[in-house]
Amino acid sequence: MIKLNSSENEIKQLKRKIASKVRHPYLVRFIPEPTIDEDKLVILSSIMNHTNLSEVKKEQYVITTMLVQIALDTHDLVTLTDEEDDRDIIRHRQLTVLAGDYYSGLYYYLLSQLDDIPMIHTLAGAIKEINELKMGLYYKDVESFQEFLDGLKKIESLLIQRVATYVQKTAINDMAGEWLLAKKLLEEKRSYQAGKFSPLIDALIKRPALLGNSGQILGNIEQTLQSHVHRLETTVTQLPVHFNWLKSYMHAAIHHQFNHRKIAEEG
């Protein structure tokens, strides 16, 4: 059993354990293996490290929550196109849906071994709310860009925040929301600039009244990110002293994503 103290070595071991859970010999032949979000893993393990739960439950809660996150992320990868006559596209889409369902089933199985009905209810409730938020964000009318950002922040951080609330460690909630929003905006911006499909930017393009054309959208996202840095650093600094390892990790991540990125772009 891994003792969770949020060191780099433990995070690597947790990643290996999660990867071994989600690796399926048939699925990996046709679709990429899922990405394990290390930042969310670090936040979750830091939360669990400051609870009185047994080491078994700490690890199980981290792994099962990450499986939920992977299932949600995998379902987001399902593309909807008009190319219904292309067998490869249809099979890839079906297998991606199957993979998301498979990862969802894994966390129910793991939690059932712990006989932990309250935690299952916590995760199931978060999944339901996140899916409702996604429907609202991507398919319904949004009054402003700020409303869009607020919805995106909830989608990205609600799962971790609900788990934190369940184990009574809500001090990380503000920081998690601010960081995971910034990270998502960065990832979607880079994906779009690399010529890949970005559900987020595609949703904004379909609402030109919010930000204008694609060029204006990218400019506004960049402006949002720059104005976001100070608020993000403040929420990290305000974390309780016992989250010192998490604070160091977050400050380094912010420097890498913002300051280092700015220098690279100017160079």
PDB file of C-alpha atoms in Angstrom:
ATOM      1  CA  MET A   1       0.000   0.000   0.000  1.00  0.00           C
ATOM      2  CA  ILE A   2       1.338   3.438  -0.965  1.00  0.00           C
ATOM      3  CA  LYS A   3       1.525   5.885   1.917  1.00  0.00           C
ATOM      4  CA  LEU A   4       0.236   9.168   0.530  1.00  0.00           C
ATOM      5  CA  ASN A   5       2.479  12.071   1.482  1.00  0.00           C
ATOM      6  CA  SER A   6       2.276  13.867  -1.864  1.00  0.00           C
ATOM      7  CA  SER A   7       5.957  13.479  -2.760  1.00  0.00           C
ATOM      8  CA  GLU A   8       6.945  13.151  -6.386  1.00  0.00           C
ATOM      9  CA  ASN A   9       7.736   9.475  -5.916  1.00  0.00           C
ATOM     10  CA  GLU A  10       4.284   8.690  -4.524  1.00  0.00           C
ATOM     11  CA  ILE A  11       2.611  10.612  -7.352  1.00  0.00           C
ATOM     12  CA  LYS A  12       4.539   8.546  -9.891  1.00  0.00           C
ATOM     13  CA  GLN A  13       3.522   5.324  -8.137  1.00  0.00           C
ATOM     14  CA  LEU A  14      -0.117   6.397  -8.067  1.00  0.00           C
ATOM     15  CA  LYS A  15       0.024   7.203 -11.782  1.00  0.00           C
ATOM     16  CA  ARG A  16       1.380   3.733 -12.476  1.00  0.00           C
ATOM     17  CA  LYS A  17      -1.385   2.139 -10.404  1.00  0.00           C
ATOM     18  CA  ILE A  18      -4.088   4.144 -12.190  1.00  0.00           C
ATOM     19  CA  ALA A  19      -2.564   3.379 -15.595  1.00  0.00           C
ATOM     20  CA  SER A  20      -2.576  -0.337 -14.808  1.00  0.00           C
ATOM     21  CA  LYS A  21      -6.270  -0.129 -13.872  1.00  0.00           C
ATOM     22  CA  VAL A  22      -7.360   1.570 -17.107  1.00  0.00           C
ATOM     23  CA  ARG A  23      -5.138  -0.326 -19.528  1.00  0.00           C
ATOM     24  CA  HIS A  24      -7.294  -2.656 -21.588  1.00  0.00           C
ATOM     25  CA  PRO A  25      -5.581  -4.906 -24.190  1.00  0.00           C
ATOM     26  CA  TYR A  26      -8.386  -4.533 -26.742  1.00  0.00           C
ATOM     27  CA  LEU A  27      -8.996  -0.795 -26.393  1.00  0.00           C
ATOM     28  CA  VAL A  28      -5.315   0.162 -26.654  1.00  0.00           C
ATOM     29  CA  ARG A  29      -5.183  -1.427 -30.104  1.00  0.00           C
ATOM     30  CA  PHE A  30      -7.594   1.179 -31.483  1.00  0.00           C
ATOM     31  CA  ILE A  31      -7.657   4.295 -29.285  1.00  0.00           C
ATOM     32  CA  PRO A  32      -4.934   6.150 -27.338  1.00  0.00           C
ATOM     33  CA  GLU A  33      -4.463   5.311 -23.691  1.00  0.00           C
ATOM     34  CA  PRO A  34      -6.177   7.894 -21.459  1.00  0.00           C
ATOM     35  CA  THR A  35      -4.236  10.820 -20.076  1.00  0.00           C
ATOM     36  CA  ILE A  36      -3.894  10.958 -16.295  1.00  0.00           C
ATOM     37  CA  ASP A  37      -4.155  14.578 -15.156  1.00  0.00           C
ATOM     38  CA  GLU A  38      -1.176  14.917 -12.813  1.00  0.00           C
ATOM     39  CA  ASP A  39      -2.318  18.243 -11.343  1.00  0.00           C
ATOM     40  CA  LYS A  40      -5.652  16.767 -10.274  1.00  0.00           C
ATOM     41  CA  LEU A  41      -3.845  13.728  -8.928  1.00  0.00           C
ATOM     42  CA  VAL A  42      -1.523  15.925  -6.858  1.00  0.00           C
ATOM     43  CA  ILE A  43      -4.423  17.931  -5.433  1.00  0.00           C
ATOM     44  CA  LEU A  44      -6.389  14.794  -4.558  1.00  0.00           C
ATOM     45  CA  SER A  45      -3.463  13.046  -2.889  1.00  0.00           C
ATOM     46  CA  SER A  46      -2.668  16.221  -0.917  1.00  0.00           C
ATOM     47  CA  ILE A  47      -6.257  16.342   0.320  1.00  0.00           C
ATOM     48  CA  MET A  48      -6.203  12.704   1.388  1.00  0.00           C
ATOM     49  CA  ASN A  49      -2.842  13.069   3.098  1.00  0.00           C
ATOM     50  CA  HIS A  50      -4.442  15.469   5.589  1.00  0.00           C
ATOM     51  CA  THR A  51      -7.330  13.216   6.596  1.00  0.00           C
ATOM     52  CA  ASN A  52      -7.549  10.543   9.281  1.00  0.00           C
ATOM     53  CA  LEU A  53      -8.647   7.900   6.798  1.00  0.00           C
ATOM     54  CA  SER A  54      -6.778   4.607   6.626  1.00  0.00           C
ATOM     55  CA  GLU A  55      -4.055   4.327   4.007  1.00  0.00           C
ATOM     56  CA  VAL A  56      -6.236   1.832   2.125  1.00  0.00           C
ATOM     57  CA  LYS A  57      -9.119   4.288   1.870  1.00  0.00           C
ATOM     58  CA  LYS A  58      -6.866   7.245   1.027  1.00  0.00           C
ATOM     59  CA  GLU A  59      -5.393   5.435  -1.933  1.00  0.00           C
ATOM     60  CA  GLN A  60      -8.739   3.982  -2.997  1.00  0.00           C
ATOM     61  CA  TYR A  61     -10.419   7.398  -2.915  1.00  0.00           C
ATOM     62  CA  VAL A  62      -7.671   8.930  -5.042  1.00  0.00           C
ATOM     63  CA  ILE A  63      -7.698   6.124  -7.600  1.00  0.00           C
ATOM     64  CA  THR A  64     -11.481   5.908  -7.882  1.00  0.00           C
ATOM     65  CA  THR A  65     -11.874   9.684  -8.213  1.00  0.00           C
ATOM     66  CA  MET A  66      -9.233   9.744 -10.943  1.00  0.00           C
ATOM     67  CA  LEU A  67     -11.048   6.910 -12.740  1.00  0.00           C
ATOM     68  CA  VAL A  68     -14.196   9.046 -12.698  1.00  0.00           C
ATOM     69  CA  GLN A  69     -12.194  11.967 -14.116  1.00  0.00           C
ATOM     70  CA  ILE A  70     -10.722   9.776 -16.855  1.00  0.00           C
ATOM     71  CA  ALA A  71     -14.196   8.483 -17.752  1.00  0.00           C
ATOM     72  CA  LEU A  72     -15.544  12.037 -18.014  1.00  0.00           C
ATOM     73  CA  ASP A  73     -12.558  13.155 -20.102  1.00  0.00           C
ATOM     74  CA  THR A  74     -12.834  10.136 -22.395  1.00  0.00           C
ATOM     75  CA  HIS A  75     -16.502  10.775 -23.125  1.00  0.00           C
ATOM     76  CA  ASP A  76     -15.535  14.355 -24.057  1.00  0.00           C
ATOM     77  CA  LEU A  77     -13.330  12.926 -26.820  1.00  0.00           C
ATOM     78  CA  VAL A  78     -16.313  11.457 -28.675  1.00  0.00           C
ATOM     79  CA  THR A  79     -16.625  13.416 -31.932  1.00  0.00           C
ATOM     80  CA  LEU A  80     -19.920  14.013 -33.661  1.00  0.00           C
ATOM     81  CA  THR A  81     -19.532  14.428 -37.437  1.00  0.00           C
ATOM     82  CA  ASP A  82     -21.597  13.966 -40.565  1.00  0.00           C
ATOM     83  CA  GLU A  83     -19.249  11.313 -41.920  1.00  0.00           C
ATOM     84  CA  GLU A  84     -21.514   8.444 -40.985  1.00  0.00           C
ATOM     85  CA  ASP A  85     -20.364   6.360 -43.977  1.00  0.00           C
ATOM     86  CA  ASP A  86     -16.778   6.141 -42.700  1.00  0.00           C
ATOM     87  CA  ARG A  87     -16.419   2.848 -40.828  1.00  0.00           C
ATOM     88  CA  ASP A  88     -13.189   3.848 -39.087  1.00  0.00           C
ATOM     89  CA  ILE A  89     -14.764   7.013 -37.673  1.00  0.00           C
ATOM     90  CA  ILE A  90     -17.817   5.099 -36.481  1.00  0.00           C
ATOM     91  CA  ARG A  91     -15.716   2.366 -34.844  1.00  0.00           C
ATOM     92  CA  HIS A  92     -13.406   4.896 -33.180  1.00  0.00           C
ATOM     93  CA  ARG A  93     -16.397   6.772 -31.793  1.00  0.00           C
ATOM     94  CA  GLN A  94     -18.032   3.587 -30.508  1.00  0.00           C
ATOM     95  CA  LEU A  95     -14.821   2.394 -28.872  1.00  0.00           C
ATOM     96  CA  THR A  96     -14.268   5.773 -27.214  1.00  0.00           C
ATOM     97  CA  VAL A  97     -17.763   5.617 -25.710  1.00  0.00           C
ATOM     98  CA  LEU A  98     -17.083   2.026 -24.635  1.00  0.00           C
ATOM     99  CA  ALA A  99     -13.799   3.074 -23.020  1.00  0.00           C
ATOM    100  CA  GLY A 100     -15.497   5.852 -21.041  1.00  0.00           C
ATOM    101  CA  ASP A 101     -18.131   3.397 -19.822  1.00  0.00           C
ATOM    102  CA  TYR A 102     -15.422   0.866 -18.942  1.00  0.00           C
ATOM    103  CA  TYR A 103     -13.527   3.409 -16.823  1.00  0.00           C
ATOM    104  CA  SER A 104     -16.801   4.420 -15.128  1.00  0.00           C
ATOM    105  CA  GLY A 105     -17.498   0.804 -14.214  1.00  0.00           C
ATOM    106  CA  LEU A 106     -14.053   0.372 -12.699  1.00  0.00           C
ATOM    107  CA  TYR A 107     -14.600   2.957  -9.973  1.00  0.00           C
ATOM    108  CA  TYR A 108     -17.939   1.428  -8.961  1.00  0.00           C
ATOM    109  CA  TYR A 109     -16.209  -1.940  -8.712  1.00  0.00           C
ATOM    110  CA  LEU A 110     -13.361  -0.586  -6.574  1.00  0.00           C
ATOM    111  CA  LEU A 111     -15.687   1.290  -4.230  1.00  0.00           C
ATOM    112  CA  SER A 112     -17.961  -1.729  -3.889  1.00  0.00           C
ATOM    113  CA  GLN A 113     -14.964  -3.611  -2.505  1.00  0.00           C
ATOM    114  CA  LEU A 114     -14.759  -1.007   0.256  1.00  0.00           C
ATOM    115  CA  ASP A 115     -18.514  -1.157   0.855  1.00  0.00           C
ATOM    116  CA  ASP A 116     -18.504   2.667   0.680  1.00  0.00           C
ATOM    117  CA  ILE A 117     -22.010   3.750  -0.342  1.00  0.00           C
ATOM    118  CA  PRO A 118     -21.645   7.417   0.794  1.00  0.00           C
ATOM    119  CA  MET A 119     -18.565   7.912  -1.391  1.00  0.00           C
ATOM    120  CA  ILE A 120     -20.343   6.312  -4.356  1.00  0.00           C
ATOM    121  CA  HIS A 121     -23.213   8.777  -3.837  1.00  0.00           C
ATOM    122  CA  THR A 122     -20.732  11.676  -3.674  1.00  0.00           C
ATOM    123  CA  LEU A 123     -19.070  10.724  -6.952  1.00  0.00           C
ATOM    124  CA  ALA A 124     -22.335   9.833  -8.699  1.00  0.00           C
ATOM    125  CA  GLY A 125     -23.847  13.170  -7.688  1.00  0.00           C
ATOM    126  CA  ALA A 126     -20.794  15.018  -9.011  1.00  0.00           C
ATOM    127  CA  ILE A 127     -20.945  13.119 -12.323  1.00  0.00           C
ATOM    128  CA  LYS A 128     -24.629  14.014 -12.759  1.00  0.00           C
ATOM    129  CA  GLU A 129     -24.023  17.699 -12.039  1.00  0.00           C
ATOM    130  CA  ILE A 130     -20.945  17.898 -14.269  1.00  0.00           C
ATOM    131  CA  ASN A 131     -22.837  16.369 -17.194  1.00  0.00           C
ATOM    132  CA  GLU A 132     -25.686  18.849 -16.660  1.00  0.00           C
ATOM    133  CA  LEU A 133     -23.190  21.726 -16.568  1.00  0.00           C
ATOM    134  CA  LYS A 134     -21.602  20.534 -19.812  1.00  0.00           C
ATOM    135  CA  MET A 135     -24.975  20.453 -21.538  1.00  0.00           C
ATOM    136  CA  GLY A 136     -25.667  23.982 -20.380  1.00  0.00           C
ATOM    137  CA  LEU A 137     -22.237  25.283 -21.374  1.00  0.00           C
ATOM    138  CA  TYR A 138     -21.997  23.756 -24.827  1.00  0.00           C
ATOM    139  CA  TYR A 139     -25.608  23.529 -26.017  1.00  0.00           C
ATOM    140  CA  LYS A 140     -27.660  26.243 -24.304  1.00  0.00           C
ATOM    141  CA  ASP A 141     -27.622  30.041 -24.374  1.00  0.00           C
ATOM    142  CA  VAL A 142     -24.935  31.720 -22.287  1.00  0.00           C
ATOM    143  CA  GLU A 143     -25.396  35.408 -21.522  1.00  0.00           C
ATOM    144  CA  SER A 144     -21.739  36.442 -21.247  1.00  0.00           C
ATOM    145  CA  PHE A 145     -18.146  35.241 -21.473  1.00  0.00           C
ATOM    146  CA  GLN A 146     -17.921  35.490 -17.678  1.00  0.00           C
ATOM    147  CA  GLU A 147     -20.892  33.154 -17.335  1.00  0.00           C
ATOM    148  CA  PHE A 148     -19.130  30.786 -19.741  1.00  0.00           C
ATOM    149  CA  LEU A 149     -15.945  30.916 -17.634  1.00  0.00           C
ATOM    150  CA  ASP A 150     -17.892  30.317 -14.412  1.00  0.00           C
ATOM    151  CA  GLY A 151     -19.503  27.230 -15.929  1.00  0.00           C
ATOM    152  CA  LEU A 152     -16.174  25.939 -17.200  1.00  0.00           C
ATOM    153  CA  LYS A 153     -14.579  26.409 -13.769  1.00  0.00           C
ATOM    154  CA  LYS A 154     -17.327  24.340 -12.149  1.00  0.00           C
ATOM    155  CA  ILE A 155     -16.963  21.571 -14.717  1.00  0.00           C
ATOM    156  CA  GLU A 156     -13.206  21.351 -14.203  1.00  0.00           C
ATOM    157  CA  SER A 157     -13.129  21.528 -10.401  1.00  0.00           C
ATOM    158  CA  LEU A 158     -16.471  20.237  -9.095  1.00  0.00           C
ATOM    159  CA  LEU A 159     -15.392  16.595  -8.798  1.00  0.00           C
ATOM    160  CA  ILE A 160     -12.351  17.407  -6.659  1.00  0.00           C
ATOM    161  CA  GLN A 161     -14.292  19.960  -4.622  1.00  0.00           C
ATOM    162  CA  ARG A 162     -17.049  17.463  -3.823  1.00  0.00           C
ATOM    163  CA  VAL A 163     -14.497  14.886  -2.685  1.00  0.00           C
ATOM    164  CA  ALA A 164     -12.740  17.549  -0.599  1.00  0.00           C
ATOM    165  CA  THR A 165     -16.060  18.467   1.000  1.00  0.00           C
ATOM    166  CA  TYR A 166     -16.803  14.791   1.673  1.00  0.00           C
ATOM    167  CA  VAL A 167     -13.533  14.369   3.612  1.00  0.00           C
ATOM    168  CA  GLN A 168     -13.938  17.837   5.213  1.00  0.00           C
ATOM    169  CA  LYS A 169     -10.885  19.416   3.579  1.00  0.00           C
ATOM    170  CA  THR A 170     -12.424  22.335   1.698  1.00  0.00           C
ATOM    171  CA  ALA A 171      -9.458  24.705   2.102  1.00  0.00           C
ATOM    172  CA  ILE A 172      -8.238  23.737  -1.378  1.00  0.00           C
ATOM    173  CA  ASN A 173     -11.544  24.467  -3.149  1.00  0.00           C
ATOM    174  CA  ASP A 174     -10.831  28.048  -4.264  1.00  0.00           C
ATOM    175  CA  MET A 175      -7.315  27.225  -5.426  1.00  0.00           C
ATOM    176  CA  ALA A 176      -8.485  24.125  -7.303  1.00  0.00           C
ATOM    177  CA  GLY A 177     -11.156  26.112  -9.123  1.00  0.00           C
ATOM    178  CA  GLU A 178      -8.812  28.912 -10.168  1.00  0.00           C
ATOM    179  CA  TRP A 179      -5.968  26.625 -11.247  1.00  0.00           C
ATOM    180  CA  LEU A 180      -8.038  24.067 -13.141  1.00  0.00           C
ATOM    181  CA  LEU A 181      -9.851  26.843 -15.038  1.00  0.00           C
ATOM    182  CA  ALA A 182      -6.551  28.428 -16.089  1.00  0.00           C
ATOM    183  CA  LYS A 183      -5.119  25.075 -17.066  1.00  0.00           C
ATOM    184  CA  LYS A 184      -8.152  24.173 -19.183  1.00  0.00           C
ATOM    185  CA  LEU A 185      -8.046  27.509 -21.021  1.00  0.00           C
ATOM    186  CA  LEU A 186      -4.341  27.010 -21.768  1.00  0.00           C
ATOM    187  CA  GLU A 187      -4.853  23.460 -23.017  1.00  0.00           C
ATOM    188  CA  GLU A 188      -7.776  24.375 -25.278  1.00  0.00           C
ATOM    189  CA  LYS A 189      -5.957  27.411 -26.690  1.00  0.00           C
ATOM    190  CA  ARG A 190      -2.876  25.345 -27.513  1.00  0.00           C
ATOM    191  CA  SER A 191      -4.958  22.551 -29.007  1.00  0.00           C
ATOM    192  CA  TYR A 192      -6.782  24.959 -31.311  1.00  0.00           C
ATOM    193  CA  GLN A 193      -3.548  26.694 -32.360  1.00  0.00           C
ATOM    194  CA  ALA A 194      -2.069  23.273 -33.190  1.00  0.00           C
ATOM    195  CA  GLY A 195      -4.937  22.631 -35.594  1.00  0.00           C
ATOM    196  CA  LYS A 196      -6.719  20.162 -33.331  1.00  0.00           C
ATOM    197  CA  PHE A 197     -10.388  20.212 -32.423  1.00  0.00           C
ATOM    198  CA  SER A 198     -11.187  22.218 -29.302  1.00  0.00           C
ATOM    199  CA  PRO A 199     -14.739  21.726 -27.962  1.00  0.00           C
ATOM    200  CA  LEU A 200     -14.333  24.858 -25.839  1.00  0.00           C
ATOM    201  CA  ILE A 201     -13.289  27.196 -28.645  1.00  0.00           C
ATOM    202  CA  ASP A 202     -15.744  25.590 -31.039  1.00  0.00           C
ATOM    203  CA  ALA A 203     -18.540  26.403 -28.573  1.00  0.00           C
ATOM    204  CA  LEU A 204     -17.357  30.018 -28.411  1.00  0.00           C
ATOM    205  CA  ILE A 205     -17.075  30.315 -32.201  1.00  0.00           C
ATOM    206  CA  LYS A 206     -20.707  29.232 -32.441  1.00  0.00           C
ATOM    207  CA  ARG A 207     -21.563  32.170 -30.141  1.00  0.00           C
ATOM    208  CA  PRO A 208     -19.928  35.152 -31.918  1.00  0.00           C
ATOM    209  CA  ALA A 209     -21.939  37.578 -29.782  1.00  0.00           C
ATOM    210  CA  LEU A 210     -19.783  36.610 -26.768  1.00  0.00           C
ATOM    211  CA  LEU A 211     -16.261  37.168 -28.117  1.00  0.00           C
ATOM    212  CA  GLY A 212     -16.395  37.660 -31.883  1.00  0.00           C
ATOM    213  CA  ASN A 213     -14.422  35.619 -34.428  1.00  0.00           C
ATOM    214  CA  SER A 214     -11.789  32.970 -33.689  1.00  0.00           C
ATOM    215  CA  GLY A 215      -8.934  35.495 -33.618  1.00  0.00           C
ATOM    216  CA  GLN A 216     -10.763  37.666 -31.093  1.00  0.00           C
ATOM    217  CA  ILE A 217     -11.614  34.581 -29.037  1.00  0.00           C
ATOM    218  CA  LEU A 218      -7.945  33.575 -28.736  1.00  0.00           C
ATOM    219  CA  GLY A 219      -6.981  37.134 -27.815  1.00  0.00           C
ATOM    220  CA  ASN A 220      -9.654  37.311 -25.128  1.00  0.00           C
ATOM    221  CA  ILE A 221      -8.646  33.928 -23.703  1.00  0.00           C
ATOM    222  CA  GLU A 222      -5.029  35.083 -23.512  1.00  0.00           C
ATOM    223  CA  GLN A 223      -6.099  38.323 -21.824  1.00  0.00           C
ATOM    224  CA  THR A 224      -8.192  36.330 -19.359  1.00  0.00           C
ATOM    225  CA  LEU A 225      -5.223  34.097 -18.553  1.00  0.00           C
ATOM    226  CA  GLN A 226      -2.906  37.048 -17.913  1.00  0.00           C
ATOM    227  CA  SER A 227      -5.393  38.759 -15.607  1.00  0.00           C
ATOM    228  CA  HIS A 228      -6.004  35.436 -13.877  1.00  0.00           C
ATOM    229  CA  VAL A 229      -2.420  34.890 -12.687  1.00  0.00           C
ATOM    230  CA  HIS A 230      -2.498  37.217  -9.687  1.00  0.00           C
ATOM    231  CA  ARG A 231      -5.781  35.775  -8.360  1.00  0.00           C
ATOM    232  CA  LEU A 232      -4.426  32.277  -8.863  1.00  0.00           C
ATOM    233  CA  GLU A 233      -1.185  32.996  -6.980  1.00  0.00           C
ATOM    234  CA  THR A 234      -3.164  34.578  -4.155  1.00  0.00           C
ATOM    235  CA  THR A 235      -5.349  31.493  -3.685  1.00  0.00           C
ATOM    236  CA  VAL A 236      -2.232  29.291  -3.597  1.00  0.00           C
ATOM    237  CA  THR A 237      -0.551  31.525  -1.003  1.00  0.00           C
ATOM    238  CA  GLN A 238      -3.669  31.391   1.163  1.00  0.00           C
ATOM    239  CA  LEU A 239      -3.572  27.595   1.461  1.00  0.00           C
ATOM    240  CA  PRO A 240      -3.072  26.425   5.088  1.00  0.00           C
ATOM    241  CA  VAL A 241       0.519  25.835   6.151  1.00  0.00           C
ATOM    242  CA  HIS A 242       0.090  22.048   6.225  1.00  0.00           C
ATOM    243  CA  PHE A 243      -0.347  22.150   2.427  1.00  0.00           C
ATOM    244  CA  ASN A 244       3.224  23.381   1.966  1.00  0.00           C
ATOM    245  CA  TRP A 245       4.173  20.645  -0.509  1.00  0.00           C
ATOM    246  CA  LEU A 246       1.100  21.431  -2.604  1.00  0.00           C
ATOM    247  CA  LYS A 247       1.887  25.163  -2.425  1.00  0.00           C
ATOM    248  CA  SER A 248       5.421  24.559  -3.710  1.00  0.00           C
ATOM    249  CA  TYR A 249       4.100  22.342  -6.495  1.00  0.00           C
ATOM    250  CA  MET A 250       1.500  24.919  -7.545  1.00  0.00           C
ATOM    251  CA  HIS A 251       3.908  27.860  -7.513  1.00  0.00           C
ATOM    252  CA  ALA A 252       6.289  25.867  -9.742  1.00  0.00           C
ATOM    253  CA  ALA A 253       3.405  24.897 -12.069  1.00  0.00           C
ATOM    254  CA  ILE A 254       2.223  28.508 -12.347  1.00  0.00           C
ATOM    255  CA  HIS A 255       5.759  29.697 -13.108  1.00  0.00           C
ATOM    256  CA  HIS A 256       6.172  27.014 -15.769  1.00  0.00           C
ATOM    257  CA  GLN A 257       2.804  27.609 -17.423  1.00  0.00           C
ATOM    258  CA  PHE A 258       2.777  31.414 -17.309  1.00  0.00           C
ATOM    259  CA  ASN A 259       6.186  33.011 -16.763  1.00  0.00           C
ATOM    260  CA  HIS A 260       8.172  30.398 -18.699  1.00  0.00           C
ATOM    261  CA  ARG A 261       5.580  30.396 -21.474  1.00  0.00           C
ATOM    262  CA  LYS A 262       5.701  34.202 -21.752  1.00  0.00           C
ATOM    263  CA  ILE A 263       9.505  34.202 -22.017  1.00  0.00           C
ATOM    264  CA  ALA A 264       9.403  31.481 -24.670  1.00  0.00           C
ATOM    265  CA  GLU A 265       6.794  33.351 -26.730  1.00  0.00           C
ATOM    266  CA  GLU A 266       8.721  36.634 -26.506  1.00  0.00           C
ATOM    267  CA  GLY A 267      11.943  34.846 -27.461  1.00  0.00           C
TER     268      GLY A 267
END
